[in-house]
Amino acid sequence: MKPLSNKPQKLRGVIFDMDGTLTEPYLDIAEMKRRCGITSGDILDVIGSWSAEDQKQANKIIYEMECDARLNMTLMPGVADLCRFLDERGIPRGILTRNVMESVDHLHKEHVEAKPFLPAVTRGFTPYKPHPAGLMHICDVWRVDPSEIVMVGDSAKDDVVVGNRAGSATILLDTTDRYRHGGLRRDSEMQQYRYTDEIDLIQAGSMNVVIM
């Protein structure tokens, strides 16, 4: 991953993943796949290829795990300050998640004191992440070009990929060191930051970075 441009661009929006980005990591996707009997592939793609009855059973498992995650939802440290920073500057913020709208509504009702993240695009909007359609939809609502926004998330295969496909800058949030030890290539363009540094990064301009 490399910066989209060496010349600073005006930031006109920030799109956030939700689970593990705005909220503390809780949903265990590996365990979700295990319970659904999926050994490989994207969980949503695989389930989508099944019969209606098998999809119903798998979606019941996912629903139960997502309900549990809502009950245990906690906001990531620094999110409130970041929301305030963006709102004071009139920079819109949205959500692009593979979760459901019930979880987004719970986030807004129980954990976000500031105005809501709008638009909030969930997996009900298809094709879902990492296809760029959801990101492009948010940009259309904001009437901005994807090159003028930053995509923030904790998944290299979903959040970074969707940003790259749309032509947006990306910030990869890694609070658990899974990419530090997981073989993600680092070079001179791939800097490491803490989550609390994100305001400084946004002030500096669009760039592709990893926040530790």
JSON list of C-alpha atoms in Angstrom, two decimals:
[
{"chain": "A", "resi": 1, "resn": "MET", "atom": "CA", "xyz": [0.00, 0.00, 0.00]},
{"chain": "A", "resi": 2, "resn": "LYS", "atom": "CA", "xyz": [1.33, 3.40, -0.96]},
{"chain": "A", "resi": 3, "resn": "PRO", "atom": "CA", "xyz": [0.04, 6.95, -0.60]},
{"chain": "A", "resi": 4, "resn": "LEU", "atom": "CA", "xyz": [-2.35, 7.92, -3.36]},
{"chain": "A", "resi": 5, "resn": "SER", "atom": "CA", "xyz": [-0.44, 11.10, -3.96]},
{"chain": "A", "resi": 6, "resn": "ASN", "atom": "CA", "xyz": [2.59, 12.93, -2.63]},
{"chain": "A", "resi": 7, "resn": "LYS", "atom": "CA", "xyz": [0.55, 16.14, -2.68]},
{"chain": "A", "resi": 8, "resn": "PRO", "atom": "CA", "xyz": [-1.81, 16.71, 0.28]},
{"chain": "A", "resi": 9, "resn": "GLN", "atom": "CA", "xyz": [-5.50, 16.58, -0.59]},
{"chain": "A", "resi": 10, "resn": "LYS", "atom": "CA", "xyz": [-8.41, 18.19, 1.18]},
{"chain": "A", "resi": 11, "resn": "LEU", "atom": "CA", "xyz": [-10.20, 15.60, 3.29]},
{"chain": "A", "resi": 12, "resn": "ARG", "atom": "CA", "xyz": [-13.93, 15.61, 2.59]},
{"chain": "A", "resi": 13, "resn": "GLY", "atom": "CA", "xyz": [-15.09, 12.57, 4.54]},
{"chain": "A", "resi": 14, "resn": "VAL", "atom": "CA", "xyz": [-14.09, 9.60, 6.70]},
{"chain": "A", "resi": 15, "resn": "ILE", "atom": "CA", "xyz": [-15.74, 6.18, 6.41]},
{"chain": "A", "resi": 16, "resn": "PHE", "atom": "CA", "xyz": [-15.36, 3.76, 9.32]},
{"chain": "A", "resi": 17, "resn": "ASP", "atom": "CA", "xyz": [-15.75, 0.06, 9.70]},
{"chain": "A", "resi": 18, "resn": "MET", "atom": "CA", "xyz": [-17.63, -0.71, 12.92]},
{"chain": "A", "resi": 19, "resn": "ASP", "atom": "CA", "xyz": [-16.61, -3.95, 14.67]},
{"chain": "A", "resi": 20, "resn": "GLY", "atom": "CA", "xyz": [-13.01, -3.73, 15.85]},
{"chain": "A", "resi": 21, "resn": "THR", "atom": "CA", "xyz": [-12.75, -0.14, 14.61]},
{"chain": "A", "resi": 22, "resn": "LEU", "atom": "CA", "xyz": [-15.37, 2.03, 16.28]},
{"chain": "A", "resi": 23, "resn": "THR", "atom": "CA", "xyz": [-16.01, -0.69, 18.85]},
{"chain": "A", "resi": 24, "resn": "GLU", "atom": "CA", "xyz": [-13.67, -2.99, 20.74]},
{"chain": "A", "resi": 25, "resn": "PRO", "atom": "CA", "xyz": [-13.11, -6.34, 18.98]},
{"chain": "A", "resi": 26, "resn": "TYR", "atom": "CA", "xyz": [-15.65, -8.90, 20.21]},
{"chain": "A", "resi": 27, "resn": "LEU", "atom": "CA", "xyz": [-17.17, -10.82, 17.31]},
{"chain": "A", "resi": 28, "resn": "ASP", "atom": "CA", "xyz": [-15.10, -13.94, 16.62]},
{"chain": "A", "resi": 29, "resn": "ILE", "atom": "CA", "xyz": [-15.48, -14.56, 12.90]},
{"chain": "A", "resi": 30, "resn": "ALA", "atom": "CA", "xyz": [-13.38, -17.72, 13.04]},
{"chain": "A", "resi": 31, "resn": "GLU", "atom": "CA", "xyz": [-15.73, -19.15, 15.66]},
{"chain": "A", "resi": 32, "resn": "MET", "atom": "CA", "xyz": [-18.73, -17.98, 13.65]},
{"chain": "A", "resi": 33, "resn": "LYS", "atom": "CA", "xyz": [-17.43, -19.86, 10.61]},
{"chain": "A", "resi": 34, "resn": "ARG", "atom": "CA", "xyz": [-16.76, -22.94, 12.73]},
{"chain": "A", "resi": 35, "resn": "ARG", "atom": "CA", "xyz": [-20.30, -22.96, 14.09]},
{"chain": "A", "resi": 36, "resn": "CYS", "atom": "CA", "xyz": [-21.69, -22.57, 10.58]},
{"chain": "A", "resi": 37, "resn": "GLY", "atom": "CA", "xyz": [-19.49, -25.41, 9.29]},
{"chain": "A", "resi": 38, "resn": "ILE", "atom": "CA", "xyz": [-17.44, -23.23, 6.94]},
{"chain": "A", "resi": 39, "resn": "THR", "atom": "CA", "xyz": [-13.82, -24.26, 6.50]},
{"chain": "A", "resi": 40, "resn": "SER", "atom": "CA", "xyz": [-12.73, -21.76, 3.84]},
{"chain": "A", "resi": 41, "resn": "GLY", "atom": "CA", "xyz": [-13.91, -18.77, 1.85]},
{"chain": "A", "resi": 42, "resn": "ASP", "atom": "CA", "xyz": [-15.78, -15.58, 2.72]},
{"chain": "A", "resi": 43, "resn": "ILE", "atom": "CA", "xyz": [-18.51, -16.44, 5.21]},
{"chain": "A", "resi": 44, "resn": "LEU", "atom": "CA", "xyz": [-21.19, -14.31, 3.52]},
{"chain": "A", "resi": 45, "resn": "ASP", "atom": "CA", "xyz": [-20.31, -15.56, 0.04]},
{"chain": "A", "resi": 46, "resn": "VAL", "atom": "CA", "xyz": [-20.32, -19.20, 1.14]},
{"chain": "A", "resi": 47, "resn": "ILE", "atom": "CA", "xyz": [-23.64, -18.96, 2.98]},
{"chain": "A", "resi": 48, "resn": "GLY", "atom": "CA", "xyz": [-25.13, -17.12, 0.01]},
{"chain": "A", "resi": 49, "resn": "SER", "atom": "CA", "xyz": [-24.41, -20.16, -2.17]},
{"chain": "A", "resi": 50, "resn": "TRP", "atom": "CA", "xyz": [-26.32, -22.55, 0.10]},
{"chain": "A", "resi": 51, "resn": "SER", "atom": "CA", "xyz": [-29.90, -23.75, -0.02]},
{"chain": "A", "resi": 52, "resn": "ALA", "atom": "CA", "xyz": [-32.60, -21.64, 1.63]},
{"chain": "A", "resi": 53, "resn": "GLU", "atom": "CA", "xyz": [-32.85, -24.01, 4.60]},
{"chain": "A", "resi": 54, "resn": "ASP", "atom": "CA", "xyz": [-29.09, -24.11, 5.18]},
{"chain": "A", "resi": 55, "resn": "GLN", "atom": "CA", "xyz": [-28.94, -20.32, 4.92]},
{"chain": "A", "resi": 56, "resn": "LYS", "atom": "CA", "xyz": [-31.69, -20.05, 7.52]},
{"chain": "A", "resi": 57, "resn": "GLN", "atom": "CA", "xyz": [-29.74, -22.20, 9.99]},
{"chain": "A", "resi": 58, "resn": "ALA", "atom": "CA", "xyz": [-26.49, -20.32, 9.41]},
{"chain": "A", "resi": 59, "resn": "ASN", "atom": "CA", "xyz": [-28.15, -16.93, 9.67]},
{"chain": "A", "resi": 60, "resn": "LYS", "atom": "CA", "xyz": [-29.68, -18.01, 13.01]},
{"chain": "A", "resi": 61, "resn": "ILE", "atom": "CA", "xyz": [-26.16, -18.71, 14.33]},
{"chain": "A", "resi": 62, "resn": "ILE", "atom": "CA", "xyz": [-24.89, -15.37, 13.04]},
{"chain": "A", "resi": 63, "resn": "TYR", "atom": "CA", "xyz": [-27.88, -13.53, 14.51]},
{"chain": "A", "resi": 64, "resn": "GLU", "atom": "CA", "xyz": [-27.29, -15.06, 17.96]},
{"chain": "A", "resi": 65, "resn": "MET", "atom": "CA", "xyz": [-23.60, -14.15, 17.90]},
{"chain": "A", "resi": 66, "resn": "GLU", "atom": "CA", "xyz": [-24.30, -10.61, 16.73]},
{"chain": "A", "resi": 67, "resn": "CYS", "atom": "CA", "xyz": [-26.93, -10.17, 19.47]},
{"chain": "A", "resi": 68, "resn": "ASP", "atom": "CA", "xyz": [-24.35, -11.27, 22.04]},
{"chain": "A", "resi": 69, "resn": "ALA", "atom": "CA", "xyz": [-21.85, -8.83, 20.57]},
{"chain": "A", "resi": 70, "resn": "ARG", "atom": "CA", "xyz": [-24.36, -5.97, 20.89]},
{"chain": "A", "resi": 71, "resn": "LEU", "atom": "CA", "xyz": [-24.86, -6.76, 24.58]},
{"chain": "A", "resi": 72, "resn": "ASN", "atom": "CA", "xyz": [-21.09, -6.65, 25.09]},
{"chain": "A", "resi": 73, "resn": "MET", "atom": "CA", "xyz": [-20.40, -3.68, 22.82]},
{"chain": "A", "resi": 74, "resn": "THR", "atom": "CA", "xyz": [-17.90, -1.11, 24.09]},
{"chain": "A", "resi": 75, "resn": "LEU", "atom": "CA", "xyz": [-16.62, 1.94, 22.27]},
{"chain": "A", "resi": 76, "resn": "MET", "atom": "CA", "xyz": [-12.99, 2.02, 21.20]},
{"chain": "A", "resi": 77, "resn": "PRO", "atom": "CA", "xyz": [-10.96, 4.57, 23.20]},
{"chain": "A", "resi": 78, "resn": "GLY", "atom": "CA", "xyz": [-10.51, 7.81, 21.30]},
{"chain": "A", "resi": 79, "resn": "VAL", "atom": "CA", "xyz": [-13.64, 7.50, 19.14]},
{"chain": "A", "resi": 80, "resn": "ALA", "atom": "CA", "xyz": [-15.55, 10.26, 20.95]},
{"chain": "A", "resi": 81, "resn": "ASP", "atom": "CA", "xyz": [-12.63, 12.68, 20.55]},
{"chain": "A", "resi": 82, "resn": "LEU", "atom": "CA", "xyz": [-12.26, 11.78, 16.89]},
{"chain": "A", "resi": 83, "resn": "CYS", "atom": "CA", "xyz": [-15.97, 12.34, 16.26]},
{"chain": "A", "resi": 84, "resn": "ARG", "atom": "CA", "xyz": [-15.73, 15.73, 17.94]},
{"chain": "A", "resi": 85, "resn": "PHE", "atom": "CA", "xyz": [-12.67, 16.62, 15.87]},
{"chain": "A", "resi": 86, "resn": "LEU", "atom": "CA", "xyz": [-14.40, 15.76, 12.59]},
{"chain": "A", "resi": 87, "resn": "ASP", "atom": "CA", "xyz": [-17.69, 17.41, 13.50]},
{"chain": "A", "resi": 88, "resn": "GLU", "atom": "CA", "xyz": [-15.99, 20.66, 14.50]},
{"chain": "A", "resi": 89, "resn": "ARG", "atom": "CA", "xyz": [-14.43, 20.81, 11.04]},
{"chain": "A", "resi": 90, "resn": "GLY", "atom": "CA", "xyz": [-17.56, 19.88, 9.16]},
{"chain": "A", "resi": 91, "resn": "ILE", "atom": "CA", "xyz": [-16.03, 16.63, 7.88]},
{"chain": "A", "resi": 92, "resn": "PRO", "atom": "CA", "xyz": [-18.75, 14.00, 7.38]},
{"chain": "A", "resi": 93, "resn": "ARG", "atom": "CA", "xyz": [-18.32, 10.52, 8.85]},
{"chain": "A", "resi": 94, "resn": "GLY", "atom": "CA", "xyz": [-20.08, 7.34, 7.81]},
{"chain": "A", "resi": 95, "resn": "ILE", "atom": "CA", "xyz": [-20.06, 3.61, 8.50]},
{"chain": "A", "resi": 96, "resn": "LEU", "atom": "CA", "xyz": [-19.40, 0.76, 6.08]},
{"chain": "A", "resi": 97, "resn": "THR", "atom": "CA", "xyz": [-19.84, -2.56, 7.86]},
{"chain": "A", "resi": 98, "resn": "ARG", "atom": "CA", "xyz": [-20.59, -6.21, 7.18]},
{"chain": "A", "resi": 99, "resn": "ASN", "atom": "CA", "xyz": [-22.74, -6.22, 10.32]},
{"chain": "A", "resi": 100, "resn": "VAL", "atom": "CA", "xyz": [-26.48, -5.45, 10.37]},
{"chain": "A", "resi": 101, "resn": "MET", "atom": "CA", "xyz": [-28.41, -2.20, 10.93]},
{"chain": "A", "resi": 102, "resn": "GLU", "atom": "CA", "xyz": [-29.62, -3.38, 14.37]},
{"chain": "A", "resi": 103, "resn": "SER", "atom": "CA", "xyz": [-26.00, -3.27, 15.53]},
{"chain": "A", "resi": 104, "resn": "VAL", "atom": "CA", "xyz": [-25.44, 0.19, 14.04]},
{"chain": "A", "resi": 105, "resn": "ASP", "atom": "CA", "xyz": [-28.62, 1.44, 15.73]},
{"chain": "A", "resi": 106, "resn": "HIS", "atom": "CA", "xyz": [-27.42, 0.00, 19.05]},
{"chain": "A", "resi": 107, "resn": "LEU", "atom": "CA", "xyz": [-24.08, 1.77, 18.62]},
{"chain": "A", "resi": 108, "resn": "HIS", "atom": "CA", "xyz": [-25.80, 5.10, 18.06]},
{"chain": "A", "resi": 109, "resn": "LYS", "atom": "CA", "xyz": [-28.34, 4.66, 20.85]},
{"chain": "A", "resi": 110, "resn": "GLU", "atom": "CA", "xyz": [-26.06, 3.34, 23.59]},
{"chain": "A", "resi": 111, "resn": "HIS", "atom": "CA", "xyz": [-22.55, 4.55, 22.81]},
{"chain": "A", "resi": 112, "resn": "VAL", "atom": "CA", "xyz": [-22.41, 7.61, 20.54]},
{"chain": "A", "resi": 113, "resn": "GLU", "atom": "CA", "xyz": [-23.27, 10.92, 22.18]},
{"chain": "A", "resi": 114, "resn": "ALA", "atom": "CA", "xyz": [-22.46, 12.92, 19.06]},
{"chain": "A", "resi": 115, "resn": "LYS", "atom": "CA", "xyz": [-24.62, 12.99, 15.96]},
{"chain": "A", "resi": 116, "resn": "PRO", "atom": "CA", "xyz": [-24.90, 9.61, 14.19]},
{"chain": "A", "resi": 117, "resn": "PHE", "atom": "CA", "xyz": [-22.61, 8.31, 11.48]},
{"chain": "A", "resi": 118, "resn": "LEU", "atom": "CA", "xyz": [-24.40, 8.94, 8.20]},
{"chain": "A", "resi": 119, "resn": "PRO", "atom": "CA", "xyz": [-24.83, 7.18, 5.91]},
{"chain": "A", "resi": 120, "resn": "ALA", "atom": "CA", "xyz": [-24.44, 3.82, 7.63]},
{"chain": "A", "resi": 121, "resn": "VAL", "atom": "CA", "xyz": [-24.15, 1.04, 5.05]},
{"chain": "A", "resi": 122, "resn": "THR", "atom": "CA", "xyz": [-24.48, -2.56, 6.26]},
{"chain": "A", "resi": 123, "resn": "ARG", "atom": "CA", "xyz": [-24.39, -5.96, 4.58]},
{"chain": "A", "resi": 124, "resn": "GLY", "atom": "CA", "xyz": [-28.01, -5.41, 3.62]},
{"chain": "A", "resi": 125, "resn": "PHE", "atom": "CA", "xyz": [-26.55, -3.19, 0.89]},
{"chain": "A", "resi": 126, "resn": "THR", "atom": "CA", "xyz": [-25.26, -5.53, -1.78]},
{"chain": "A", "resi": 127, "resn": "PRO", "atom": "CA", "xyz": [-22.70, -6.16, -3.02]},
{"chain": "A", "resi": 128, "resn": "TYR", "atom": "CA", "xyz": [-21.10, -5.80, 0.42]},
{"chain": "A", "resi": 129, "resn": "LYS", "atom": "CA", "xyz": [-17.50, -5.09, 1.41]},
{"chain": "A", "resi": 130, "resn": "PRO", "atom": "CA", "xyz": [-14.90, -5.59, 0.01]},
{"chain": "A", "resi": 131, "resn": "HIS", "atom": "CA", "xyz": [-16.82, -4.67, -3.15]},
{"chain": "A", "resi": 132, "resn": "PRO", "atom": "CA", "xyz": [-16.56, -0.86, -3.44]},
{"chain": "A", "resi": 133, "resn": "ALA", "atom": "CA", "xyz": [-20.28, -0.29, -4.14]},
{"chain": "A", "resi": 134, "resn": "GLY", "atom": "CA", "xyz": [-21.09, 0.63, -0.54]},
{"chain": "A", "resi": 135, "resn": "LEU", "atom": "CA", "xyz": [-18.19, 3.06, -0.29]},
{"chain": "A", "resi": 136, "resn": "MET", "atom": "CA", "xyz": [-19.13, 4.63, -3.62]},
{"chain": "A", "resi": 137, "resn": "HIS", "atom": "CA", "xyz": [-22.73, 5.00, -2.42]},
{"chain": "A", "resi": 138, "resn": "ILE", "atom": "CA", "xyz": [-21.60, 6.94, 0.65]},
{"chain": "A", "resi": 139, "resn": "CYS", "atom": "CA", "xyz": [-19.45, 9.18, -1.53]},
{"chain": "A", "resi": 140, "resn": "ASP", "atom": "CA", "xyz": [-22.42, 9.78, -3.83]},
{"chain": "A", "resi": 141, "resn": "VAL", "atom": "CA", "xyz": [-24.55, 10.83, -0.85]},
{"chain": "A", "resi": 142, "resn": "TRP", "atom": "CA", "xyz": [-21.79, 13.20, 0.28]},
{"chain": "A", "resi": 143, "resn": "ARG", "atom": "CA", "xyz": [-21.22, 14.34, -3.32]},
{"chain": "A", "resi": 144, "resn": "VAL", "atom": "CA", "xyz": [-17.48, 13.77, -3.05]},
{"chain": "A", "resi": 145, "resn": "ASP", "atom": "CA", "xyz": [-14.97, 11.77, -5.05]},
{"chain": "A", "resi": 146, "resn": "PRO", "atom": "CA", "xyz": [-13.63, 8.58, -3.40]},
{"chain": "A", "resi": 147, "resn": "SER", "atom": "CA", "xyz": [-10.11, 10.01, -3.71]},
{"chain": "A", "resi": 148, "resn": "GLU", "atom": "CA", "xyz": [-11.17, 12.73, -1.25]},
{"chain": "A", "resi": 149, "resn": "ILE", "atom": "CA", "xyz": [-12.11, 10.39, 1.63]},
{"chain": "A", "resi": 150, "resn": "VAL", "atom": "CA", "xyz": [-10.32, 8.00, 3.97]},
{"chain": "A", "resi": 151, "resn": "MET", "atom": "CA", "xyz": [-11.48, 4.45, 4.76]},
{"chain": "A", "resi": 152, "resn": "VAL", "atom": "CA", "xyz": [-10.66, 3.35, 8.32]},
{"chain": "A", "resi": 153, "resn": "GLY", "atom": "CA", "xyz": [-10.88, -0.27, 9.42]},
{"chain": "A", "resi": 154, "resn": "ASP", "atom": "CA", "xyz": [-9.22, -3.22, 11.13]},
{"chain": "A", "resi": 155, "resn": "SER", "atom": "CA", "xyz": [-9.35, -5.69, 8.24]},
{"chain": "A", "resi": 156, "resn": "ALA", "atom": "CA", "xyz": [-6.70, -5.70, 5.52]},
{"chain": "A", "resi": 157, "resn": "LYS", "atom": "CA", "xyz": [-8.79, -7.98, 3.29]},
{"chain": "A", "resi": 158, "resn": "ASP", "atom": "CA", "xyz": [-12.02, -6.00, 3.65]},
{"chain": "A", "resi": 159, "resn": "ASP", "atom": "CA", "xyz": [-11.36, -2.39, 4.68]},
{"chain": "A", "resi": 160, "resn": "VAL", "atom": "CA", "xyz": [-8.03, -1.79, 2.96]},
{"chain": "A", "resi": 161, "resn": "VAL", "atom": "CA", "xyz": [-9.15, -3.65, -0.15]},
{"chain": "A", "resi": 162, "resn": "VAL", "atom": "CA", "xyz": [-12.43, -1.75, -0.44]},
{"chain": "A", "resi": 163, "resn": "GLY", "atom": "CA", "xyz": [-10.59, 1.55, -0.09]},
{"chain": "A", "resi": 164, "resn": "ASN", "atom": "CA", "xyz": [-8.00, 0.57, -2.67]},
{"chain": "A", "resi": 165, "resn": "ARG", "atom": "CA", "xyz": [-10.65, -0.61, -5.12]},
{"chain": "A", "resi": 166, "resn": "ALA", "atom": "CA", "xyz": [-12.48, 2.71, -4.83]},
{"chain": "A", "resi": 167, "resn": "GLY", "atom": "CA", "xyz": [-9.32, 4.81, -5.08]},
{"chain": "A", "resi": 168, "resn": "SER", "atom": "CA", "xyz": [-9.50, 6.03, -1.48]},
{"chain": "A", "resi": 169, "resn": "ALA", "atom": "CA", "xyz": [-6.76, 6.39, 1.09]},
{"chain": "A", "resi": 170, "resn": "THR", "atom": "CA", "xyz": [-6.90, 3.82, 3.90]},
{"chain": "A", "resi": 171, "resn": "ILE", "atom": "CA", "xyz": [-6.01, 3.58, 7.56]},
{"chain": "A", "resi": 172, "resn": "LEU", "atom": "CA", "xyz": [-5.58, 0.03, 8.89]},
{"chain": "A", "resi": 173, "resn": "LEU", "atom": "CA", "xyz": [-6.29, -0.12, 12.62]},
{"chain": "A", "resi": 174, "resn": "ASP", "atom": "CA", "xyz": [-4.29, -2.87, 14.34]},
{"chain": "A", "resi": 175, "resn": "THR", "atom": "CA", "xyz": [-4.83, -2.78, 18.11]},
{"chain": "A", "resi": 176, "resn": "THR", "atom": "CA", "xyz": [-4.20, -6.52, 18.57]},
{"chain": "A", "resi": 177, "resn": "ASP", "atom": "CA", "xyz": [-0.92, -6.78, 16.62]},
{"chain": "A", "resi": 178, "resn": "ARG", "atom": "CA", "xyz": [-2.39, -9.42, 14.29]},
{"chain": "A", "resi": 179, "resn": "TYR", "atom": "CA", "xyz": [-0.81, -7.77, 11.26]},
{"chain": "A", "resi": 180, "resn": "ARG", "atom": "CA", "xyz": [2.50, -7.10, 12.95]},
{"chain": "A", "resi": 181, "resn": "HIS", "atom": "CA", "xyz": [2.92, -10.85, 13.47]},
{"chain": "A", "resi": 182, "resn": "GLY", "atom": "CA", "xyz": [0.83, -12.04, 10.54]},
{"chain": "A", "resi": 183, "resn": "GLY", "atom": "CA", "xyz": [3.24, -11.37, 7.71]},
{"chain": "A", "resi": 184, "resn": "LEU", "atom": "CA", "xyz": [1.83, -8.06, 6.45]},
{"chain": "A", "resi": 185, "resn": "ARG", "atom": "CA", "xyz": [4.60, -6.47, 4.45]},
{"chain": "A", "resi": 186, "resn": "ARG", "atom": "CA", "xyz": [5.98, -3.25, 5.83]},
{"chain": "A", "resi": 187, "resn": "ASP", "atom": "CA", "xyz": [8.05, -0.79, 3.83]},
{"chain": "A", "resi": 188, "resn": "SER", "atom": "CA", "xyz": [9.09, 2.83, 4.11]},
{"chain": "A", "resi": 189, "resn": "GLU", "atom": "CA", "xyz": [5.59, 3.93, 3.08]},
{"chain": "A", "resi": 190, "resn": "MET", "atom": "CA", "xyz": [3.84, 1.77, 5.72]},
{"chain": "A", "resi": 191, "resn": "GLN", "atom": "CA", "xyz": [4.14, 3.68, 8.97]},
{"chain": "A", "resi": 192, "resn": "GLN", "atom": "CA", "xyz": [2.86, 2.50, 12.36]},
{"chain": "A", "resi": 193, "resn": "TYR", "atom": "CA", "xyz": [0.68, 4.62, 14.65]},
{"chain": "A", "resi": 194, "resn": "ARG", "atom": "CA", "xyz": [-1.42, 4.24, 17.76]},
{"chain": "A", "resi": 195, "resn": "TYR", "atom": "CA", "xyz": [-5.19, 4.77, 17.50]},
{"chain": "A", "resi": 196, "resn": "THR", "atom": "CA", "xyz": [-4.88, 8.03, 19.43]},
{"chain": "A", "resi": 197, "resn": "ASP", "atom": "CA", "xyz": [-2.67, 9.40, 16.64]},
{"chain": "A", "resi": 198, "resn": "GLU", "atom": "CA", "xyz": [-5.49, 9.23, 14.12]},
{"chain": "A", "resi": 199, "resn": "ILE", "atom": "CA", "xyz": [-6.46, 12.88, 14.56]},
{"chain": "A", "resi": 200, "resn": "ASP", "atom": "CA", "xyz": [-2.88, 13.88, 13.72]},
{"chain": "A", "resi": 201, "resn": "LEU", "atom": "CA", "xyz": [-2.97, 11.66, 10.63]},
{"chain": "A", "resi": 202, "resn": "ILE", "atom": "CA", "xyz": [-6.19, 13.19, 9.38]},
{"chain": "A", "resi": 203, "resn": "GLN", "atom": "CA", "xyz": [-4.83, 16.69, 9.98]},
{"chain": "A", "resi": 204, "resn": "ALA", "atom": "CA", "xyz": [-1.73, 15.77, 7.97]},
{"chain": "A", "resi": 205, "resn": "GLY", "atom": "CA", "xyz": [-3.76, 14.66, 4.96]},
{"chain": "A", "resi": 206, "resn": "SER", "atom": "CA", "xyz": [-4.79, 11.46, 3.18]},
{"chain": "A", "resi": 207, "resn": "MET", "atom": "CA", "xyz": [-2.35, 8.58, 3.48]},
{"chain": "A", "resi": 208, "resn": "ASN", "atom": "CA", "xyz": [-2.24, 4.81, 3.77]},
{"chain": "A", "resi": 209, "resn": "VAL", "atom": "CA", "xyz": [-1.00, 3.82, 7.20]},
{"chain": "A", "resi": 210, "resn": "VAL", "atom": "CA", "xyz": [-1.27, 1.19, 9.88]},
{"chain": "A", "resi": 211, "resn": "ILE", "atom": "CA", "xyz": [-2.38, 2.36, 13.34]},
{"chain": "A", "resi": 212, "resn": "MET", "atom": "CA", "xyz": [-1.08, 0.10, 16.08]}
]
